[in-house]
Amino acid sequence: MTPIASADESAVAKAHRELEAAGVRTVIGTVVNASGITLAKSVPLARLKIFHESGMGAAPVWHVFTIDGGIAFTDSITTVGDMRLKIDIAGLRVLPGGRAWAPARLFEQDGAASPACARGCLADVEGSLVEAGYQALVGHELEFFLVAPDGAALETAPWVPYGATGLLDRSEFLDDLLSALNQAGLPLEQLHAEYGRNQFEFSLPPAPPVQSADTVVLARIIVGIVARAHGMMASFSPSPFPGSVGNGAHQHFSLRRNGVPLFSGGSGPHGISAEGGAAIGGIIAGLPDVQGFLTGSVLSGSRLAPGTWSGAYLCWGLENREASVRFLNEGQGNPHGANVEVKIVDPSANVYLASAAILALALDGIRGKSGLPAEIPGDPGRLSENERHQANVRLLSNSPAAIIDTLDNSSLARRLLGDAVVDATVAVRRYEQRIAAELTPDELAERFRLAWSI
Ligand code: GLU
Ligand code: MG
């Protein structure tokens, strides 16, 4: 990514000039809240500097707006108070239609970071990694279903999973998507028709954690703009059509210490170093605790089924698509180098909190010298119950209530990420569970098919 400018005083003026020259009239600043929904304020270009320095007002309930437009109040998040939404100038990108976008963070009136701000939380985790001498890169995959503007399924026949057919059927949309992403400085790595009917996927290049999460928000905005221009919407629901495959939001990451990779060149399996193994061990050990950040929405559980490549089994393995943690080896076929893919994440998660949880577990694993659990080389679904027990592999929970109760009661999650993000997440997800109690699974999926769309 080529940033327009770095974040200092003169950089604001420079960015202003460049945006003006690019025909920008409006600047949109976004944050993603505990529900995984994207909230925004916009200003005319003339107010760019104010948006960066003083920010725009945002009520504390921004943290806990829910997927149905409600508010999940907590003891500390009430109608009283105000925060400031400040854009990060370094992340500014030009969008089609005279608009520009930048990621934003939420601050208290006195300038302190708002403790429930997800981008701030990830920035803190990234800071802890750097302080401890580690450099992380994160790469995101985006899966989505193209649907009608009201969320209904589109008619397309026939659909070939991973087929060339889908690429041709939707070639005009895909070509415009590619151009719009390129124009915004976001080069995608690959694009394909996915397994589900009218489901597509593209992946973004690895980048430092906050910057990489920012690009997911930008990419989802661009998908939304281009889909609308083609008379469609994109569903980022984890389970848009229950009973079929869902949307994942897999995150890949790699770690280096002083420039030396932790996932290759070591003496463990597949060249994994002792520290790399400890990072993976920390993730496997802590995954159930933080699942509420990765697969916590009321629709997340219906995606997490064995046989759907959503990584429903708690284990790791080389190129194992049924493992929640898939290891990708170094080699000629892997130009980015060895990395770890956390497959269970879905797009209803707050992308910043999901990265924060994964990386914080990795760092905690390294600090605690976690052991690397035994690798599971095959599909755990092909093992008998007894064999799975012997191999210490189990299915992750797919119960929204259990996942969120575990998060609420997790001293690990609270220690690593703080009470504020845990409490906000628990509040919005329990609110979703109350709505769901009144609906059948199909009604629930239909009602919230566009809840995480931008
Ligand atoms: N759609 C699957 C999921 O829900 C992932 C398919 C794949 O491996 O790309 O995670
Ligand atoms: Mg995929």
mmCIF file of C-alpha atoms and ligand atoms in Angstrom, residues 141 143 162 192 194 201 250 343, ligand 2:
data_model
loop_
_atom_site.group_PDB
_atom_site.id
_atom_site.type_symbol
_atom_site.label_atom_id
_atom_site.label_comp_id
_atom_site.label_asym_id
_atom_site.label_seq_id
_atom_site.Cartn_x
_atom_site.Cartn_y
_atom_site.Cartn_z
ATOM 1 C CA GLU A 141 -9.251 -13.458 2.930
ATOM 2 C CA GLU A 143 -15.578 -14.301 1.212
ATOM 3 C CA TYR A 162 -14.359 -22.850 -7.824
ATOM 4 C CA HIS A 192 -12.209 -16.787 -7.463
ATOM 5 C CA GLU A 194 -16.168 -20.011 -4.139
ATOM 6 C CA GLU A 201 -13.497 -14.748 -2.541
ATOM 7 C CA HIS A 250 -9.684 -16.382 7.465
ATOM 8 C CA LYS A 343 -9.700 -20.486 9.712
HETATM 9 MG MG MG B 2 -12.369 -19.656 0.581
#
